[in-house]
CSV table of C-alpha atoms and ligand atoms in Angstrom, one decimal:
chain,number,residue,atom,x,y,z
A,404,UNK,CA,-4.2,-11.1,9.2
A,405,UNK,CA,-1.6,-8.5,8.8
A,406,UNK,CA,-1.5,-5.4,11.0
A,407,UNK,CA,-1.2,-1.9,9.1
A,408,UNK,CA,1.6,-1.0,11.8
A,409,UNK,CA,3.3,-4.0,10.0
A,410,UNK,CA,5.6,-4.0,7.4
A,411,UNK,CA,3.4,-6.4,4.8
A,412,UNK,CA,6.9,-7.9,3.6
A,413,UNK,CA,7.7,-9.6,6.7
A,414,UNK,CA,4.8,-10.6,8.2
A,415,UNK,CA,4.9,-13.5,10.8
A,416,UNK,CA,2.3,-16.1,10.9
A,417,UNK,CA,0.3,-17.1,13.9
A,418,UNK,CA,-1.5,-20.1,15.1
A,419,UNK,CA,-4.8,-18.3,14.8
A,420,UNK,CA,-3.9,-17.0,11.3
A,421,UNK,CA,-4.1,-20.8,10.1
A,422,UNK,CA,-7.5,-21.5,12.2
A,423,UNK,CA,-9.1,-18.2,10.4
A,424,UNK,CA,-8.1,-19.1,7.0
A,425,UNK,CA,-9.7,-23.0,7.8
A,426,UNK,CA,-12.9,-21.5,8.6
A,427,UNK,CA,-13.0,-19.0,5.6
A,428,UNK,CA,-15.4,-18.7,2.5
A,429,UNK,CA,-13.5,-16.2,1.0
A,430,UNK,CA,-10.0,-15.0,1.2
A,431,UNK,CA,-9.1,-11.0,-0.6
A,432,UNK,CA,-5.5,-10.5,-1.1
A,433,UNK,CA,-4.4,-7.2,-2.8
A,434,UNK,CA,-1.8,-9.5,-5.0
A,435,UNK,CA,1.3,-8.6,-7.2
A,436,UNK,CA,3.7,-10.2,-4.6
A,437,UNK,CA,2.6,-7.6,-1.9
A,438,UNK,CA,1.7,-10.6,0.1
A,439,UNK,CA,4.2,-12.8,-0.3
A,440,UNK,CA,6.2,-13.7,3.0
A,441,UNK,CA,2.9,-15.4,4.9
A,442,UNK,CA,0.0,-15.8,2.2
A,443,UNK,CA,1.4,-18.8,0.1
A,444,UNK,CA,2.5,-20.7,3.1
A,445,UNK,CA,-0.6,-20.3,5.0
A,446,UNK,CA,-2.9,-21.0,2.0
A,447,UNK,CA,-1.2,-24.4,1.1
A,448,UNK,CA,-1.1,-25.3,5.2
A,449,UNK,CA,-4.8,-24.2,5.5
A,450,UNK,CA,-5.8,-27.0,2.9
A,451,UNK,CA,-9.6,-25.0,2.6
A,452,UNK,CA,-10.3,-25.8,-1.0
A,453,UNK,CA,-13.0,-23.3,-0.9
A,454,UNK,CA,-10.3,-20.4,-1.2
A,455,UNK,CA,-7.4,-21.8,-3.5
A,456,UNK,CA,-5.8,-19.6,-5.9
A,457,UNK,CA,-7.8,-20.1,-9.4
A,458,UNK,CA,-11.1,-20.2,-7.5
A,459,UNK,CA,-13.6,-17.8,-6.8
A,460,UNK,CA,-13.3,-18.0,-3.3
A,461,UNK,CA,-9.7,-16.1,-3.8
A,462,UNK,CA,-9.9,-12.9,-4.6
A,463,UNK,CA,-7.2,-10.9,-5.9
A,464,UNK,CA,-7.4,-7.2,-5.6
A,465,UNK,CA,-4.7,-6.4,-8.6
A,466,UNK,CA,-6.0,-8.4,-10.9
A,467,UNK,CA,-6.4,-6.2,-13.9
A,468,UNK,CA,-4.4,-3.7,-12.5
A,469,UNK,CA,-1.3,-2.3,-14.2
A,470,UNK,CA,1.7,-2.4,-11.9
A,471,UNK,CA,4.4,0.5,-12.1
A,472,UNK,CA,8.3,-0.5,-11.8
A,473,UNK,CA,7.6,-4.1,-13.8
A,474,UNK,CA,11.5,-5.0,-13.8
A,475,UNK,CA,12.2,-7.1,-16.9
A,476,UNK,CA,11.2,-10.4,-17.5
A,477,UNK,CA,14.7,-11.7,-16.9
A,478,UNK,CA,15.2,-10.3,-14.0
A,479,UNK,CA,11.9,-11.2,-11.7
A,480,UNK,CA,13.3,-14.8,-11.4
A,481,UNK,CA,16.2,-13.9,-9.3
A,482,UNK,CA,13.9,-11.8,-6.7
A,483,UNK,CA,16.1,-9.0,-6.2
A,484,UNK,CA,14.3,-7.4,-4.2
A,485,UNK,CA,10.5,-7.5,-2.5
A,486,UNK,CA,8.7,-6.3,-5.5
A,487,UNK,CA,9.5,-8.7,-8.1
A,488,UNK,CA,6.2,-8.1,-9.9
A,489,UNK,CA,6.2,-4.6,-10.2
A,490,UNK,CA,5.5,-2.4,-7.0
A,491,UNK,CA,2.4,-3.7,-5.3
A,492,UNK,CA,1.3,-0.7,-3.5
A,493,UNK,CA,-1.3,0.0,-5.1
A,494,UNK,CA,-3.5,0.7,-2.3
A,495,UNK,CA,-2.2,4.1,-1.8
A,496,UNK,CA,-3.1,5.3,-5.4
A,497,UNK,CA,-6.2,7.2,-4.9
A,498,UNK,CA,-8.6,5.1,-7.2
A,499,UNK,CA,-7.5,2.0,-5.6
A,500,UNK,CA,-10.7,1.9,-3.5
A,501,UNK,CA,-12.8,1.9,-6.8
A,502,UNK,CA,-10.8,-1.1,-8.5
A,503,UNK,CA,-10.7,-3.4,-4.9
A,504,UNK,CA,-14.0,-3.0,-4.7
A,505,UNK,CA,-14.9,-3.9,-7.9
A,506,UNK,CA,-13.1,-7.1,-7.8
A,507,UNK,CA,-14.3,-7.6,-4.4
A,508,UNK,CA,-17.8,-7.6,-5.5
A,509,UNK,CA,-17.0,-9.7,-8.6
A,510,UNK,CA,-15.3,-12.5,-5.9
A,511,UNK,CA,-18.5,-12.1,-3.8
A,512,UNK,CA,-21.3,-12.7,-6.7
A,513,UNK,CA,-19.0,-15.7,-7.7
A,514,UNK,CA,-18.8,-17.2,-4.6
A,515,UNK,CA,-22.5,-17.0,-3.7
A,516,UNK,CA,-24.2,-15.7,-6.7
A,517,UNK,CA,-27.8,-15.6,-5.0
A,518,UNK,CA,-27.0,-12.6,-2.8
A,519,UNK,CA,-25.8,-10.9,-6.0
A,520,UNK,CA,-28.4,-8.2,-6.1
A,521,UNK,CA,-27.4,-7.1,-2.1
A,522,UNK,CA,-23.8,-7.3,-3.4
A,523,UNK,CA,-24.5,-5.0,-5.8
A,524,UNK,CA,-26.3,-3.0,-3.3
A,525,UNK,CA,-23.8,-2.4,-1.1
A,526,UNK,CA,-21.0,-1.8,-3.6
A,527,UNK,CA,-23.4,0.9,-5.0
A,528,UNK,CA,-23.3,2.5,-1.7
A,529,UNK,CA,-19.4,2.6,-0.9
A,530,UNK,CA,-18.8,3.9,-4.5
A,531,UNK,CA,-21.5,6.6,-3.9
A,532,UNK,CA,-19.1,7.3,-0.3
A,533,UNK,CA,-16.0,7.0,-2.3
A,534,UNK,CA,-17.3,9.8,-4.9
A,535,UNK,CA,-18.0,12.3,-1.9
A,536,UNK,CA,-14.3,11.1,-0.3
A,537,UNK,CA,-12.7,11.6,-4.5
A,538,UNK,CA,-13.6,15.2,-4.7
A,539,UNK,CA,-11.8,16.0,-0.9
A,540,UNK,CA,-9.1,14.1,-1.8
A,541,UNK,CA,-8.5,15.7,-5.4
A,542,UNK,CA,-8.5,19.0,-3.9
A,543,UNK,CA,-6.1,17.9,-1.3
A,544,UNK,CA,-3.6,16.8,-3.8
A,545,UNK,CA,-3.4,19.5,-6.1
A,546,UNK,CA,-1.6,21.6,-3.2
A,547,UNK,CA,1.0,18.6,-3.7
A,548,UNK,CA,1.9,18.9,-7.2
A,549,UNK,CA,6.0,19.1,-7.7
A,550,UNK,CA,6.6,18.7,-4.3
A,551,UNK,CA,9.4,17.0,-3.1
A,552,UNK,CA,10.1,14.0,-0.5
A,553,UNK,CA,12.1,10.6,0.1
A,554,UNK,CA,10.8,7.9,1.2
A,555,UNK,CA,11.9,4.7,3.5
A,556,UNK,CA,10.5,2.1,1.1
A,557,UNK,CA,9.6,2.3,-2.6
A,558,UNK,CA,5.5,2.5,-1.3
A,559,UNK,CA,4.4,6.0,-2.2
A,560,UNK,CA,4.9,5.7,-6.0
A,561,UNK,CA,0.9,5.2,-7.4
A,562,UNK,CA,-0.1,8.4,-4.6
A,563,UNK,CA,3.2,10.2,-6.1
A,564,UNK,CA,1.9,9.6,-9.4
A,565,UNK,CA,-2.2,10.9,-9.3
A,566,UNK,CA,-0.5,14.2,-7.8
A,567,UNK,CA,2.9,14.8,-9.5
A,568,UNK,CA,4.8,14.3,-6.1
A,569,UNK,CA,8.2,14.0,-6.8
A,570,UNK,CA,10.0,10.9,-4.7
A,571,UNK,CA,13.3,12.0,-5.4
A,572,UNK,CA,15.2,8.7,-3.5
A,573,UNK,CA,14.4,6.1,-1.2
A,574,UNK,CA,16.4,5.1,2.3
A,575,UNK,CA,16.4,1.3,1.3
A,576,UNK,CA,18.7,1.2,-2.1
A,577,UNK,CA,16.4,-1.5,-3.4
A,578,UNK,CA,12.6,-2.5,-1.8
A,579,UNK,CA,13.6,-4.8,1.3
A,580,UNK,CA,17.3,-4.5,0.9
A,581,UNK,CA,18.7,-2.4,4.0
A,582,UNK,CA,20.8,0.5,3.3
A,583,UNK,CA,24.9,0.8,3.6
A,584,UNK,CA,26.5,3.9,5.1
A,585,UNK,CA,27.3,4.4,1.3
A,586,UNK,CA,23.6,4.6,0.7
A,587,UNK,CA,22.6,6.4,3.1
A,588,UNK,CA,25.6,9.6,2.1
A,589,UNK,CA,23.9,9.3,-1.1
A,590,UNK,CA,20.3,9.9,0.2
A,591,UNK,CA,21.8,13.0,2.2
A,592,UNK,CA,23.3,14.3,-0.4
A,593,UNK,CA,20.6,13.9,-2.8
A,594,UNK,CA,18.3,16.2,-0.2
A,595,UNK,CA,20.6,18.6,0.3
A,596,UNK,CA,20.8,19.2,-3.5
A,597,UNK,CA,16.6,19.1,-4.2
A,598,UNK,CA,16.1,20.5,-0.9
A,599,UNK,CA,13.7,17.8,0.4
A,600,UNK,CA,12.5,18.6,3.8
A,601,UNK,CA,10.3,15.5,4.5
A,602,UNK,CA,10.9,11.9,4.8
A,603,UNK,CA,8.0,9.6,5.1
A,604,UNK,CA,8.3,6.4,6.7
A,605,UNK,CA,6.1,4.3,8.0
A,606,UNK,CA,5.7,3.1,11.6
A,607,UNK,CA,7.6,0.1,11.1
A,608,UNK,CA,10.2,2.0,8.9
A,609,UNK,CA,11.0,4.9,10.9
A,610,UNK,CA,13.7,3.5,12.2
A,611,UNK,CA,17.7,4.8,13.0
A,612,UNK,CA,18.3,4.9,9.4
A,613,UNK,CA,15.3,6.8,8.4
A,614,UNK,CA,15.9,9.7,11.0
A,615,UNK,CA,19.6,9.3,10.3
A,616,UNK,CA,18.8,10.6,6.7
A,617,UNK,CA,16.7,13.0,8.2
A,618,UNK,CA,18.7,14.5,10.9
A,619,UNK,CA,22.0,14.8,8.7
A,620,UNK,CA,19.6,16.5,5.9
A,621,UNK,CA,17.6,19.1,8.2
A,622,UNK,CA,14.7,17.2,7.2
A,623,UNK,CA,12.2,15.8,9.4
A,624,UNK,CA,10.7,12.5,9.7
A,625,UNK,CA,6.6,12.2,8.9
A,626,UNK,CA,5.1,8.9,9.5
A,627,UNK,CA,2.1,7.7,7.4
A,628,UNK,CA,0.4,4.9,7.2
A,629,UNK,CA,0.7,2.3,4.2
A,630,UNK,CA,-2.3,0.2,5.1
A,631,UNK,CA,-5.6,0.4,7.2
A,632,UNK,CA,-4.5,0.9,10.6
A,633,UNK,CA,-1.3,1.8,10.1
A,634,UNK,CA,-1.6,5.0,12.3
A,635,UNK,CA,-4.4,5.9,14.0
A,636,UNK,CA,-7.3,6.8,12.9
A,637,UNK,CA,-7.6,5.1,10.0
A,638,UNK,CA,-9.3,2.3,10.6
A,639,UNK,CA,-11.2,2.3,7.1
A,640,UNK,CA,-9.7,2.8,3.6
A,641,UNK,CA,-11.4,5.9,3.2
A,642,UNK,CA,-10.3,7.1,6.7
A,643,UNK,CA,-6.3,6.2,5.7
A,644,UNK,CA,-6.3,7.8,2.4
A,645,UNK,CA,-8.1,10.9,4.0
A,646,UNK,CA,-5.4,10.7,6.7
A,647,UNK,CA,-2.6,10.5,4.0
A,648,UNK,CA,-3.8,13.4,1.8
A,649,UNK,CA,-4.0,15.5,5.2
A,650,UNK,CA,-1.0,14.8,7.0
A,651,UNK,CA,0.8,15.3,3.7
A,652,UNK,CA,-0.4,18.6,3.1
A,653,UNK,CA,0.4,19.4,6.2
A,654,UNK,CA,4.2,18.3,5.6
A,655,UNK,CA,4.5,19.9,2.5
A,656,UNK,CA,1.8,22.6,1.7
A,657,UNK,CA,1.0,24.2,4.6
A,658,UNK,CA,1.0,27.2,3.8
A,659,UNK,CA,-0.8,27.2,0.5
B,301,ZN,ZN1,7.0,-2.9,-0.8
């Protein structure tokens, strides 16, 4: 339903969002709040039993999955910010593929448990894809160890984290919350002191602010995408990430 030039926070429902999720056997979600501003709405206005929450027919990606930035327990019921659950990008971290599809083919095999075998099938075949895609992508991201960028929004921390990228601030202050002039000093002067050349954004996020940061920094803008589609070419999740570990060699380790 969402768009990968969209920014997944603030996506705006459409009639034919609401006649799709009617009609559907199955509904995948990656979960941990990422979904938030359209999902719950739409599910309750749907009324499809088949894919309620607690059911197998609704699959949640991150189920399992342990979340980075979890703020405290005493603080998720005031929803600070867009990440209340801990940051739910996950499906930038490298062996995200692995763990979606796992869960995928878990919902699947619930849901119609006869085709299980051809499920299996055809998981064992995108796994055997994903090994080949691992092994480019692993030598990608060594060339990004200790590098250093900024980011828009708080979305590159699981990719940061498989290759020691350092994300030494973000535009927004908090995820969702715009920044001040304040904020935005702060950035600048945070770059000027690490000497970070590149900010990523991503098409929906490279915005004044962003190339404001940029400008005042003698840094330069890189856009990437956050989801499938969200540049193009990558219309699969194994085109995206290949995308991603490409265009941020390119930015950072060209030369290596
Ligand atoms: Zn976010």
């Amino acid at each position: 339903m969402a768009r990968g030039t969209q920014n997944i926070h603030a996506v705006n429902l459409q009639p034919s969002h609401l006649v799709a999720m009617r009609r559907a056997d199955v509904f995948i979600e990656v979960g941990l709040s990422l979904e938030h501003a359209f999902v719950p709405g739409i599910l309750m206005s749907s009324r499809n039993r088949k894919i309620e929450p607690g059911l197998p027919g609704f699959i949640q990606c991150s189920t399992g999955w342990e979340a980075i930035n979890v703020p405290p327990q005493v603080d998720r019921g005031i929803a600070a910010d867009v990440h209340p659950m801990g940051n739910p990008h996950m499906n930038l971290d490298p062996r995200a593929g692995r763990f979606f599809a796992e869960r995928i083919l878990e919902g699947l095999s619930a849901v119609e448990p006869a085709s299980r075998e051809y499920f299996v099938q055809r998981h064992g075949d995108y796994v055997r894809r994903l090994a080949v895609a691992e092994e480019r992508w692993s030598k990608l991201g060594a060339r990004l160890k200790g590098k250093k960028v900024v980011t828009y929004h708080r979305d590159m921390v699981y990719f940061a984290r498989a290759y020691g990228i350092e994300v030494v601030d973000n535009v927004e202050p908090q995820p969702g919350v715009p920044p001040t002039a304040r904020d935005l000093a702060e950035t600048i002067k945070i770059m000027k002191q690490e000497g970070v050349g590149v900010v990523l954004s991503a098409k929906w996020s490279n915005n004044q602010n962003t190339r404001f940061v940029a400008e005042k920094a003698g840094a330069r803008v890189v856009e990437v995408p956050l989801m499938v589609g969200g540049v193009s070419r990558t219309e699969t999740w194994i085109g995206m990430m290949d995308f991603l570990h490409e265009e941020l060699v390119n930015a950072l380790a060209p030369e290596d």
